[in-house]
Short mmCIF file of C-alpha atoms and ligand atoms in Angstrom, two decimals:
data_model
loop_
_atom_site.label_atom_id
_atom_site.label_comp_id
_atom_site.label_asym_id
_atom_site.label_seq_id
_atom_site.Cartn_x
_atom_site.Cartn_y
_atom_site.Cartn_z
CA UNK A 1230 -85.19 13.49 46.00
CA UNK A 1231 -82.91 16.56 45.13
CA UNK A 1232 -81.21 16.85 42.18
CA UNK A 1233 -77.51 17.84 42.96
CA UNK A 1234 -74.84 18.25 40.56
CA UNK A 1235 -71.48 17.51 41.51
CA UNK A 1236 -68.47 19.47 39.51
CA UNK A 1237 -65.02 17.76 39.68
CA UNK A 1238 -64.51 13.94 39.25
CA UNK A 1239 -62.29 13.40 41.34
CA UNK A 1240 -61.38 11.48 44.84
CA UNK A 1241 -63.67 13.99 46.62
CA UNK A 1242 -65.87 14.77 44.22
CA UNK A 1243 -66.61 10.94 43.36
CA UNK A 1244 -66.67 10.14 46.41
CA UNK A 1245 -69.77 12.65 47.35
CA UNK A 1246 -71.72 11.60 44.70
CA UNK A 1247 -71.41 8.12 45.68
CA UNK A 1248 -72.51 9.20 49.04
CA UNK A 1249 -75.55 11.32 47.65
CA UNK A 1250 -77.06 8.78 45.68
CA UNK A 1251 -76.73 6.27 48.07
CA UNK A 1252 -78.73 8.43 50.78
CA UNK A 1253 -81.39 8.73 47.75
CA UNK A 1254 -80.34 11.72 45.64
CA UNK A 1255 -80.37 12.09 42.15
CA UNK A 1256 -76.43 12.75 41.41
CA UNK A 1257 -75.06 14.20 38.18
CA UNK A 1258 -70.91 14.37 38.47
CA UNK A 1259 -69.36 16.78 35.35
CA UNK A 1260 -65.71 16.56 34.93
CA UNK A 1261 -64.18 18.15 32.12
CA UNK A 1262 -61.76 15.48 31.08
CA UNK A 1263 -61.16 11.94 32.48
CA UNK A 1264 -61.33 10.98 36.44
CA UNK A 1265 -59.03 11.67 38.71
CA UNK A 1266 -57.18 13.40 35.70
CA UNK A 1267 -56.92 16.96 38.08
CA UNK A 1268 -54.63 15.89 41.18
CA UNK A 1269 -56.29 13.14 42.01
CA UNK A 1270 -54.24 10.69 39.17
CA UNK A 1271 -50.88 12.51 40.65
CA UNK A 1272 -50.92 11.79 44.30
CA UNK A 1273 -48.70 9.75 45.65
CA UNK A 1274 -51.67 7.72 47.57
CA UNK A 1275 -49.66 7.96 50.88
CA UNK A 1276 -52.73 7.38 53.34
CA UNK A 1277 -52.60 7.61 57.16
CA UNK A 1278 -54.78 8.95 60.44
CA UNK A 1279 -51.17 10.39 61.97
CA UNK A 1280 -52.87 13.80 62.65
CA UNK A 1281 -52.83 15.12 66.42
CA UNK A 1282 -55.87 17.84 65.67
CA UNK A 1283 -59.15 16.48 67.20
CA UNK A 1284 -61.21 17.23 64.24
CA UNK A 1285 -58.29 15.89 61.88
CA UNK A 1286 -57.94 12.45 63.33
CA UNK A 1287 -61.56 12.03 63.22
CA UNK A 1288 -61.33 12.72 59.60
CA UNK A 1289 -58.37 10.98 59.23
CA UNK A 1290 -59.79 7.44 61.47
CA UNK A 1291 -62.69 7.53 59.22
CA UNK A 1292 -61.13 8.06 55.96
CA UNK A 1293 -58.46 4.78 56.62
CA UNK A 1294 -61.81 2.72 58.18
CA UNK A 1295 -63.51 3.26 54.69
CA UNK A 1296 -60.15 2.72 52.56
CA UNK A 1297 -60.58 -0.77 54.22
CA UNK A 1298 -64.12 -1.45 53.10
CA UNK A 1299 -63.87 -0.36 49.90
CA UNK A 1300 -60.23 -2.50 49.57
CA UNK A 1301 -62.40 -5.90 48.53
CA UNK A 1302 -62.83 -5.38 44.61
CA UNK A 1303 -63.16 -3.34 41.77
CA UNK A 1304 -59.63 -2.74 41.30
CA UNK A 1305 -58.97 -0.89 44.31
CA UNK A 1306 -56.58 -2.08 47.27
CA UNK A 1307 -55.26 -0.45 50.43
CA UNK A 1308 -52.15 -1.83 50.92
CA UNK A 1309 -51.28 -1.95 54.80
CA UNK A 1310 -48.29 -0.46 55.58
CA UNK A 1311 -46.66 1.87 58.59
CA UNK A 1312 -45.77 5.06 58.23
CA UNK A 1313 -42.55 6.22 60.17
CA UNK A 1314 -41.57 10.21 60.60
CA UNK A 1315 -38.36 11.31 62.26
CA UNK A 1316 -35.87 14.35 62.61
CA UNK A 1317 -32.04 14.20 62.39
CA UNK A 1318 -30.55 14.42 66.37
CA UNK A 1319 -29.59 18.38 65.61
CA UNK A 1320 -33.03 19.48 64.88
CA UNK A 1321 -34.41 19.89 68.42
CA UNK A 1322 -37.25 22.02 67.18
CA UNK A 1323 -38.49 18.86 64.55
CA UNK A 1324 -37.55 16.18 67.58
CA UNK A 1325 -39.68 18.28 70.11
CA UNK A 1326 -42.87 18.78 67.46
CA UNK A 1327 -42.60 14.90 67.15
CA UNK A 1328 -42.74 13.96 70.12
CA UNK A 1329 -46.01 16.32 71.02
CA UNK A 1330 -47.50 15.23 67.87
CA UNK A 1331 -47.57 11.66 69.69
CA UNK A 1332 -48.36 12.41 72.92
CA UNK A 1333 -51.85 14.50 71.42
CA UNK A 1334 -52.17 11.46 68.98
CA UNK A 1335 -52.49 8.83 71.51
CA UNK A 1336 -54.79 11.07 73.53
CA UNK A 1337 -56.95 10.77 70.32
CA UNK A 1338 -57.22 7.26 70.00
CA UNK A 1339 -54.36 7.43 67.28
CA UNK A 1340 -52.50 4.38 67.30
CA UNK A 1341 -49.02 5.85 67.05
CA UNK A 1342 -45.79 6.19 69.12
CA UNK A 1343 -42.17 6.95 69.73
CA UNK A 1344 -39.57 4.47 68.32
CA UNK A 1345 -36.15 3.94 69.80
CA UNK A 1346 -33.33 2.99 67.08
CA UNK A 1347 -33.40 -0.81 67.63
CA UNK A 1348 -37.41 -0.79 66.73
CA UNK A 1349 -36.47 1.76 63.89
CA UNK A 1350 -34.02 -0.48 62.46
CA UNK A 1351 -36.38 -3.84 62.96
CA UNK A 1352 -39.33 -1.96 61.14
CA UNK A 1353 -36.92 -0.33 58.02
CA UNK A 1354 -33.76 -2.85 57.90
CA UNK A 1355 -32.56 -0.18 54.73
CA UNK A 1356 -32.99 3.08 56.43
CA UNK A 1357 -30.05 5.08 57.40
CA UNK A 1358 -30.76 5.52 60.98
CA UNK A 1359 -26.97 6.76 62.81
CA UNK A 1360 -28.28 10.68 62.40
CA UNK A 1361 -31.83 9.99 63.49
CA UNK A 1362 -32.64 11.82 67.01
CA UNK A 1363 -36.37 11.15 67.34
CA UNK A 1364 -39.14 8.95 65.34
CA UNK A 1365 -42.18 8.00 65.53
CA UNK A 1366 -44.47 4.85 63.91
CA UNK A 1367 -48.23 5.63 62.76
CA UNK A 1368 -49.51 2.12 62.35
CA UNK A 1369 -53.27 3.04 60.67
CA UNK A 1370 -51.37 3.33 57.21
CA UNK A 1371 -51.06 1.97 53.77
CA UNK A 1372 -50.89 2.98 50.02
CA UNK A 1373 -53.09 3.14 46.99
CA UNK A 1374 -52.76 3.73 43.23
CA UNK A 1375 -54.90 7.17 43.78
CA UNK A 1376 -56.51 6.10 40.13
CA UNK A 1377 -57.92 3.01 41.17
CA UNK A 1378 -59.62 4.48 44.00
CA UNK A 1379 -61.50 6.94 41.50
CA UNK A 1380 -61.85 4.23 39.31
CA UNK A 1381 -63.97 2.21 41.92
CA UNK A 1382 -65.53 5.03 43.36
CA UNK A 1383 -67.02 5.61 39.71
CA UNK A 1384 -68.20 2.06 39.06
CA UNK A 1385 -69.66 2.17 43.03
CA UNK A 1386 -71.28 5.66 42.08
CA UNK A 1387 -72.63 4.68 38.83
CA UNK A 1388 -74.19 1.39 40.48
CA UNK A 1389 -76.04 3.49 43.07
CA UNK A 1390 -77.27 5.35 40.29
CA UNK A 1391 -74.90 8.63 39.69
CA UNK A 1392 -74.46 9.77 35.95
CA UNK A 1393 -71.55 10.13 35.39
CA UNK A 1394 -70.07 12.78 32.27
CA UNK A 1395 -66.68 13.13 31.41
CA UNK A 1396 -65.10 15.37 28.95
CA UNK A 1397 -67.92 18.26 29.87
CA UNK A 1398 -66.59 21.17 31.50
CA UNK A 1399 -69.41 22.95 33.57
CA UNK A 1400 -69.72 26.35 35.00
CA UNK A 1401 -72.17 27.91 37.68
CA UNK A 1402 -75.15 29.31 36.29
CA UNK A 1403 -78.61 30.82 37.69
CA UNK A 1404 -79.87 27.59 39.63
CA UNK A 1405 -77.97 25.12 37.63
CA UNK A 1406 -75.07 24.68 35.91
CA UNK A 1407 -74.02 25.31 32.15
CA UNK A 1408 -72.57 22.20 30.59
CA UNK A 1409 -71.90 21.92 27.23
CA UNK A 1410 -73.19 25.14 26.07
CA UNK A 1411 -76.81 24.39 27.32
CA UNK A 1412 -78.58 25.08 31.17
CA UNK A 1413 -79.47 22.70 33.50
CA UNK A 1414 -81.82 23.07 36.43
CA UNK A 1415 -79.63 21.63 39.70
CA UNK A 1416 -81.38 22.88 43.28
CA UNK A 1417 -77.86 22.10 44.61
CA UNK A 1418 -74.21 22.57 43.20
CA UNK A 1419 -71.22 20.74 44.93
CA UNK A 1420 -67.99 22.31 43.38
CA UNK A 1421 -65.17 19.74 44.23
CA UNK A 1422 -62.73 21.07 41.23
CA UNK A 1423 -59.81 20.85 42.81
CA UNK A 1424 -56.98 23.55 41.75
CA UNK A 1425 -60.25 25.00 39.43
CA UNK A 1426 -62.22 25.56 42.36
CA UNK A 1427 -61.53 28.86 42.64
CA UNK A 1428 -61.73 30.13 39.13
CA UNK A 1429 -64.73 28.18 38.72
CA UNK A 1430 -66.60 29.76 41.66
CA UNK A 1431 -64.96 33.37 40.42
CA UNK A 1432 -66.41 33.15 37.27
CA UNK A 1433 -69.79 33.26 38.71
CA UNK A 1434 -68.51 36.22 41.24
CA UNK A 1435 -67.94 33.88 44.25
CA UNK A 1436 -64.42 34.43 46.10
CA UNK A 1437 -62.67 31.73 48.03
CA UNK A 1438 -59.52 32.17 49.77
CA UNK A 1439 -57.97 29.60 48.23
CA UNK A 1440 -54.43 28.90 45.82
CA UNK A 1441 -53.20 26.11 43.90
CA UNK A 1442 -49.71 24.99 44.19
CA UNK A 1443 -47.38 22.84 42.25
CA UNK A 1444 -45.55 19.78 44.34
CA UNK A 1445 -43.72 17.30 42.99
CA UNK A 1446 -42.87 13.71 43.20
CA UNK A 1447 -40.58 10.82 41.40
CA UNK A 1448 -40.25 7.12 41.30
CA UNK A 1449 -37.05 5.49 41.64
CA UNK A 1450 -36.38 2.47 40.16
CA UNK A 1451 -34.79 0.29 43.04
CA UNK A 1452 -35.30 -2.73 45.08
CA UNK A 1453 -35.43 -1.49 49.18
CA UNK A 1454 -37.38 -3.18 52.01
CA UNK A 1455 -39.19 -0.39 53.75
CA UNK A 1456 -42.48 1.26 55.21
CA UNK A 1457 -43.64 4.36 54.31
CA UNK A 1458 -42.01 7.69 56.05
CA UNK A 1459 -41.07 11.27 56.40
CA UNK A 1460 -37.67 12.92 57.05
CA UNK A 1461 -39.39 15.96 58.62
CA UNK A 1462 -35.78 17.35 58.41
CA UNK A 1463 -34.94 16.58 54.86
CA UNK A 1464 -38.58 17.51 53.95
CA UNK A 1465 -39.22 14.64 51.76
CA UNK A 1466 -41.63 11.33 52.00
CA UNK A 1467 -41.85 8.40 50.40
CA UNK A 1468 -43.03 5.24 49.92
CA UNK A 1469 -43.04 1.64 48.71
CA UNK A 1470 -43.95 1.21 45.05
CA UNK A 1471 -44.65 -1.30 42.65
CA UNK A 1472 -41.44 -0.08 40.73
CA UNK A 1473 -39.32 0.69 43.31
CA UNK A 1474 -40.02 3.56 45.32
CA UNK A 1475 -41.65 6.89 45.05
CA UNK A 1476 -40.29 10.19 46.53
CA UNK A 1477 -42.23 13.25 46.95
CA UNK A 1478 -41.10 17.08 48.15
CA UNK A 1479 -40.64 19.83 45.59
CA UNK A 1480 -43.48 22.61 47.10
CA UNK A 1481 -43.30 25.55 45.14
CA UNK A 1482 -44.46 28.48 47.75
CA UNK A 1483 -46.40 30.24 45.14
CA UNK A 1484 -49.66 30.46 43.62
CA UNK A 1485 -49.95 28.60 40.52
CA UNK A 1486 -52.33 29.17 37.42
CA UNK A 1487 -54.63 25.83 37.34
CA UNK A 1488 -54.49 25.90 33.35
CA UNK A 1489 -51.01 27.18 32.62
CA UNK A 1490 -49.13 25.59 35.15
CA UNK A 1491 -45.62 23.12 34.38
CA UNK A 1492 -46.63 20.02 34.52
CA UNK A 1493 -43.16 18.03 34.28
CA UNK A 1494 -40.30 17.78 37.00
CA UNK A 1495 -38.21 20.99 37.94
CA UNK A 1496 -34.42 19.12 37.28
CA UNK A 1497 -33.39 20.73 40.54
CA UNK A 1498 -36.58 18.39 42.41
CA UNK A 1499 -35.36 15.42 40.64
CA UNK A 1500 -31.46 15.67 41.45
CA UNK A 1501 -32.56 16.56 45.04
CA UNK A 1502 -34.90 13.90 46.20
CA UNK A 1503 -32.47 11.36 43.95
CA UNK A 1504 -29.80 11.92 46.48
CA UNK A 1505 -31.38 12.70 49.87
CA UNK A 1506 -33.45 9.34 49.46
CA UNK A 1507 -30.20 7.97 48.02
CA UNK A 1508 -28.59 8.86 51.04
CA UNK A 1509 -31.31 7.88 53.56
CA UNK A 1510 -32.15 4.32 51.97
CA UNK A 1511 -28.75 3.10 50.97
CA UNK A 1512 -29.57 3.57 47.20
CA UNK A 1513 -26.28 4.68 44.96
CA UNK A 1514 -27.48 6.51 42.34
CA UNK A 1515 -30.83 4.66 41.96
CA UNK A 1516 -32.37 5.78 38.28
CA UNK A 1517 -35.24 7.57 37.96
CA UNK A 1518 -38.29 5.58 36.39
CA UNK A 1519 -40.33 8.64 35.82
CA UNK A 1520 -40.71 12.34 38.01
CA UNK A 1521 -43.99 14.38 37.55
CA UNK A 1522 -45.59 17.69 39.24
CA UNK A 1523 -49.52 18.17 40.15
CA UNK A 1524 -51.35 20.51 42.16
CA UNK A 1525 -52.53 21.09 45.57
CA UNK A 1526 -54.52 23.79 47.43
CA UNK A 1527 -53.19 25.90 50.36
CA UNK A 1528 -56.25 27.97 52.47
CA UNK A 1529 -55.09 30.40 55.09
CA UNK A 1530 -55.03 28.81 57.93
CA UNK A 1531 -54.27 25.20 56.65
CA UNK A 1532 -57.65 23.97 56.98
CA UNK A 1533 -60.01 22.39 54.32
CA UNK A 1534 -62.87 25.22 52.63
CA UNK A 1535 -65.71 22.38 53.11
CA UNK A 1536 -69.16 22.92 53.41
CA UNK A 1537 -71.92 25.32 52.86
CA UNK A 1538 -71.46 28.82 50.51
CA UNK A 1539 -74.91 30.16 49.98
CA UNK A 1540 -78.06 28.60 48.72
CA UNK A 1541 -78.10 25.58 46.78
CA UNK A 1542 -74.30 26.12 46.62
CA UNK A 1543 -71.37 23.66 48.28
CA UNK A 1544 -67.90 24.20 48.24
CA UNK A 1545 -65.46 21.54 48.23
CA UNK A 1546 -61.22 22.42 48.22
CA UNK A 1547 -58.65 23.50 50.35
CA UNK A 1548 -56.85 20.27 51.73
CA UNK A 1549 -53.36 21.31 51.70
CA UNK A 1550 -51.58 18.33 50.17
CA UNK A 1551 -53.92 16.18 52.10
CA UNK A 1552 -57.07 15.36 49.87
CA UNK A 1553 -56.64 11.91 48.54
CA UNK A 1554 -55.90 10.19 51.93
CA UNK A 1555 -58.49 12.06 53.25
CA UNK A 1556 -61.25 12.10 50.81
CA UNK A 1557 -63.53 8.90 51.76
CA UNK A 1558 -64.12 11.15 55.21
CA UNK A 1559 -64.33 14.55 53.41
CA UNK A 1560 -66.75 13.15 50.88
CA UNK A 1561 -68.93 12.28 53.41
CA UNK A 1562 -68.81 15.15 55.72
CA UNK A 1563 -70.02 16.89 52.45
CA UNK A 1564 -72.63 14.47 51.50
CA UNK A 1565 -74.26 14.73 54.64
CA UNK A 1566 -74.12 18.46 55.32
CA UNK A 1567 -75.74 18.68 51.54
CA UNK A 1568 -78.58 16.27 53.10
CA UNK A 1569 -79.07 18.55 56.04
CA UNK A 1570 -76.88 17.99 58.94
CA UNK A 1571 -73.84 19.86 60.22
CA UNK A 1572 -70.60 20.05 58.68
CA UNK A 1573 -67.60 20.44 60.27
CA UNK A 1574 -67.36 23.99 61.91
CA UNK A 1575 -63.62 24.97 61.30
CA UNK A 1576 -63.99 24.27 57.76
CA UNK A 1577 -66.58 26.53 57.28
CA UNK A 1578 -65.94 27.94 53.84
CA UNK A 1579 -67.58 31.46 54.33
CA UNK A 1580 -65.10 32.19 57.40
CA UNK A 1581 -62.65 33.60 54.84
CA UNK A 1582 -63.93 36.60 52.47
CA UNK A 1583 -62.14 35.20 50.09
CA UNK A 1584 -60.25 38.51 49.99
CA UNK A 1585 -57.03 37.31 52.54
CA UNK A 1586 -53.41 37.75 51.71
CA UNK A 1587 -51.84 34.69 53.10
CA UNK A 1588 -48.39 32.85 52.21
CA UNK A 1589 -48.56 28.96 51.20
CA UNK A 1590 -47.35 26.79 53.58
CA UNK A 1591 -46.32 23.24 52.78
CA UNK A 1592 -48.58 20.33 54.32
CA UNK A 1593 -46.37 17.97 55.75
CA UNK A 1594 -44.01 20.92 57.51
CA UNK A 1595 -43.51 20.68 60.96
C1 FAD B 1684 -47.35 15.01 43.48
C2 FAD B 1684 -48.53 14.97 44.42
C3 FAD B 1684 -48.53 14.07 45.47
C4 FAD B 1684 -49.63 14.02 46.35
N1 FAD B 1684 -49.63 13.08 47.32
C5 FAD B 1684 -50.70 12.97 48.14
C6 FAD B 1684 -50.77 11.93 49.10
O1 FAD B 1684 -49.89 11.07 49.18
N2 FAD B 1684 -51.81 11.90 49.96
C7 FAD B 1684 -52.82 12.85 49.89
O2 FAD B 1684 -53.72 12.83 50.71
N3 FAD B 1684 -52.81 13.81 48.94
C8 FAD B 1684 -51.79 13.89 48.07
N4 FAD B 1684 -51.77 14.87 47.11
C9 FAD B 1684 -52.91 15.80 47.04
C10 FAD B 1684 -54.08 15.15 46.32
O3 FAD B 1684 -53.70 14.85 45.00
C11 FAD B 1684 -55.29 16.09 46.28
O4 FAD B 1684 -55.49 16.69 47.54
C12 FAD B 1684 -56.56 15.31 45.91
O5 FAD B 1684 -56.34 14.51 44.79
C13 FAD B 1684 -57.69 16.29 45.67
O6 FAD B 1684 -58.81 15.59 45.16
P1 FAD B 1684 -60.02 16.41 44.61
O7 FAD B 1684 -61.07 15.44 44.21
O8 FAD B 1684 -60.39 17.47 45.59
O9 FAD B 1684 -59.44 17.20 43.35
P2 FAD B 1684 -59.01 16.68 41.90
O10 FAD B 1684 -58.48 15.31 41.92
O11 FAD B 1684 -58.15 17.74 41.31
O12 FAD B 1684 -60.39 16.61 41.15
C14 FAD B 1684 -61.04 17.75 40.65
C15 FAD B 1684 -61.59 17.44 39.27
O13 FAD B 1684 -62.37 18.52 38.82
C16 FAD B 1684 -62.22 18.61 37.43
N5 FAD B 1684 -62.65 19.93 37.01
C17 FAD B 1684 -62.02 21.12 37.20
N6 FAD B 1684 -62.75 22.13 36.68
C18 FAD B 1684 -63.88 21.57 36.18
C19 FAD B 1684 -65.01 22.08 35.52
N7 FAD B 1684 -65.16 23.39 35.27
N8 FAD B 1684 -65.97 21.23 35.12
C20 FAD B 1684 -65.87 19.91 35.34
N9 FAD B 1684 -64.79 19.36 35.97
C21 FAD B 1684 -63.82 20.18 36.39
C22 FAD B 1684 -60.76 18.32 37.20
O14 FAD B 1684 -60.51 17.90 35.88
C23 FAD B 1684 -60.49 17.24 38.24
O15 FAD B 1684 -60.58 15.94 37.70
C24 FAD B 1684 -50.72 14.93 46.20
C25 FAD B 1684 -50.72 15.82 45.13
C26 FAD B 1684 -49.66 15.83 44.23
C27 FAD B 1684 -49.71 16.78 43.08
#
């Protein structure tokens, strides 16, 4: 039995430790305030496998096969639901990505495909669809309340023996971690701290290439019959909620501090996504139940910083808006590479110095 400490209670983090203990491991998770309170609590829980990478639909098959299982108690529930994407009939260059998107889908065992405006209209009776040129229906989708997921996660975790510790902040330290002021012996250190990740790995003079960025995201309060989606030429998502429906866009395109960083609605977001789902869903001037920002974490070539940094030390961050309906696979991938087998190659964490100069690129752009 190792004893591994995991930093970060969040989706990923959780969701590792859960995995650890259950292959045998003796699991300590620190967060330094509540779970899921990083970016975890503000996602929007949007969860699909509509990825056309090989490695990415893997991750993304996997991550919707364990939402199911774990949708059958402790507070948690994956609610099935398709998600729809589609570009305006001008925008060739969105229409065109679409349709390859597809295409290398299917050839992945994705179950997704092309929609014509009759099936568009059947499957979202309150979209606006005159302007649409192409779209496409993922049908591996649904929605969570991100919180509950973490939520179960913890009570699964702590039933397969985890401790869990809120409220304690830990840093690296020589073959441990510091917690609370005092040192404790760990042979291995996951660091899933989300937006911290970095600072908390720089701290102990480890450099990832990695940068937090603020997104944003709203709920409106109105009554509309539809699946989830993405106007890929709007550049905003959404999807069904409990009080109407949320609305996320709002990616700032630079780095963000992952203490000092605005944690309310830019007015300009709000206004914005008000009227362009307005205007797509038939909604006159729907009000706005509440509008927050969070963080995500942009790498430089889009992919994930998952696996292996030196010895007795794991890196966890990276997912480019793409973490929570992803983490039941990522957790896992990291779980298992801590117990000795081999993580996923492209996400290789020490293929970056850590010194790169790289722009931030929004997730869901295509
Ligand atoms: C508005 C918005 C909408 C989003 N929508 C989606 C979506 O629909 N689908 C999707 O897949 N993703 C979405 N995301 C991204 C998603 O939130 C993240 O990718 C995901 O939550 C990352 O999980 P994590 O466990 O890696 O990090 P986090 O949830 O941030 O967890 C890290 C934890 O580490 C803790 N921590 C930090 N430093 C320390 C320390 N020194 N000691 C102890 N603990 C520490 C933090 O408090 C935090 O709880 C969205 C993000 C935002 C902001």
């Amino acid at each position: 039995m190792t004893r591994i400490a995991v930093i970060g209670g969040g989706a990923v983090g959780l969701t590792a430790a859960h995995d650890l203990a259950r292959a045998g491991e003796d699991v300590t998770v620190f967060e330094r305030g509540a779970l899921a309170s990083g970016s975890t609590d503000r996602a929007a829980g949007v969860l699909y496998d509509a990825y056309a990478g090989e490695i990415d639909a893997r991750i993304g098959k996997r991550s919707i096969e364990r939402f199911r299982e774990f949708s059958v108690g402790d507070g948690f529930e994956f609610h099935e639901t398709p998600y729809v994407w589609f570009a305006q009939a001008g925008d060739e260059r969105r229409g065109s990505a679409i349709r390859e998107q597809v295409s290398e889908m299917c050839s992945r065992g994705i179950d997704a495909g092309l929609l014509d405006e009759r099936e568009l209209t059947g499957l979202a009776p309150d979209l606006e669809t005159n302007d649409i040129g192409t779209a496409a229906l993922a049908r591996n989708a649904g929605w969570t309340d991100p919180a509950t997921y973490a939520g179960m996660m913890a009570t699964k975790a702590r039933k397969t023996g985890v401790e869990i510790r809120t409220d304690t902040p830990a840093a690296l330290a020589e073959a441990g971690v510091n917690a609370g002021g005092d040192r404790e012996p760990f042979e291995t250190v996951v660091v899933a701290a989300g937006a911290h990740t970095k600072r908390v790995l720089e701290k102990a003079g480890r450099s990832i290439a990695m940068k937090p960025y603020r997104v944003q995201a709203l709920v409106l309060d109105a009554a509309v019959e539809t699946p989830m989606g993405y106007d890929a030429s709007a550049g905003f998502y959404f999807r069904p909620h409990p009080d109407g429906l949320l609305v996320g866009d709002g990616t700032e395109d630079r780095e963000s501090d992952p203490e000092g960083w605005d944690r309310a609605s830019d007015a300009g977001f709000v206004a914005s996504a008000r009227e362009r789902a307005g205007e797509r869903l038939g909604l006159a001037e729907p009000p706005v139940e509440r509008a927050w920002a969070g963080l995500c974490t942009a790498t430089p070539d889009g992919d994930p910083l998952l696996g292996w940094l030196e010895e007795g030390l794991y890196v966890a961050t990276g997912w480019q808006g793409h973490g929570f309906m992803r983490a039941p696979a990522l957790g896992e991938v990291i779980a298992r590479e801590v117990r000795g087998e081999s993580g996923v190659e492209p996400f290789d964490p020490t293929r970056f110095t850590g010194e790169e100069e790289f722009p931030i690129v929004e997730g869901l752009a295509l």
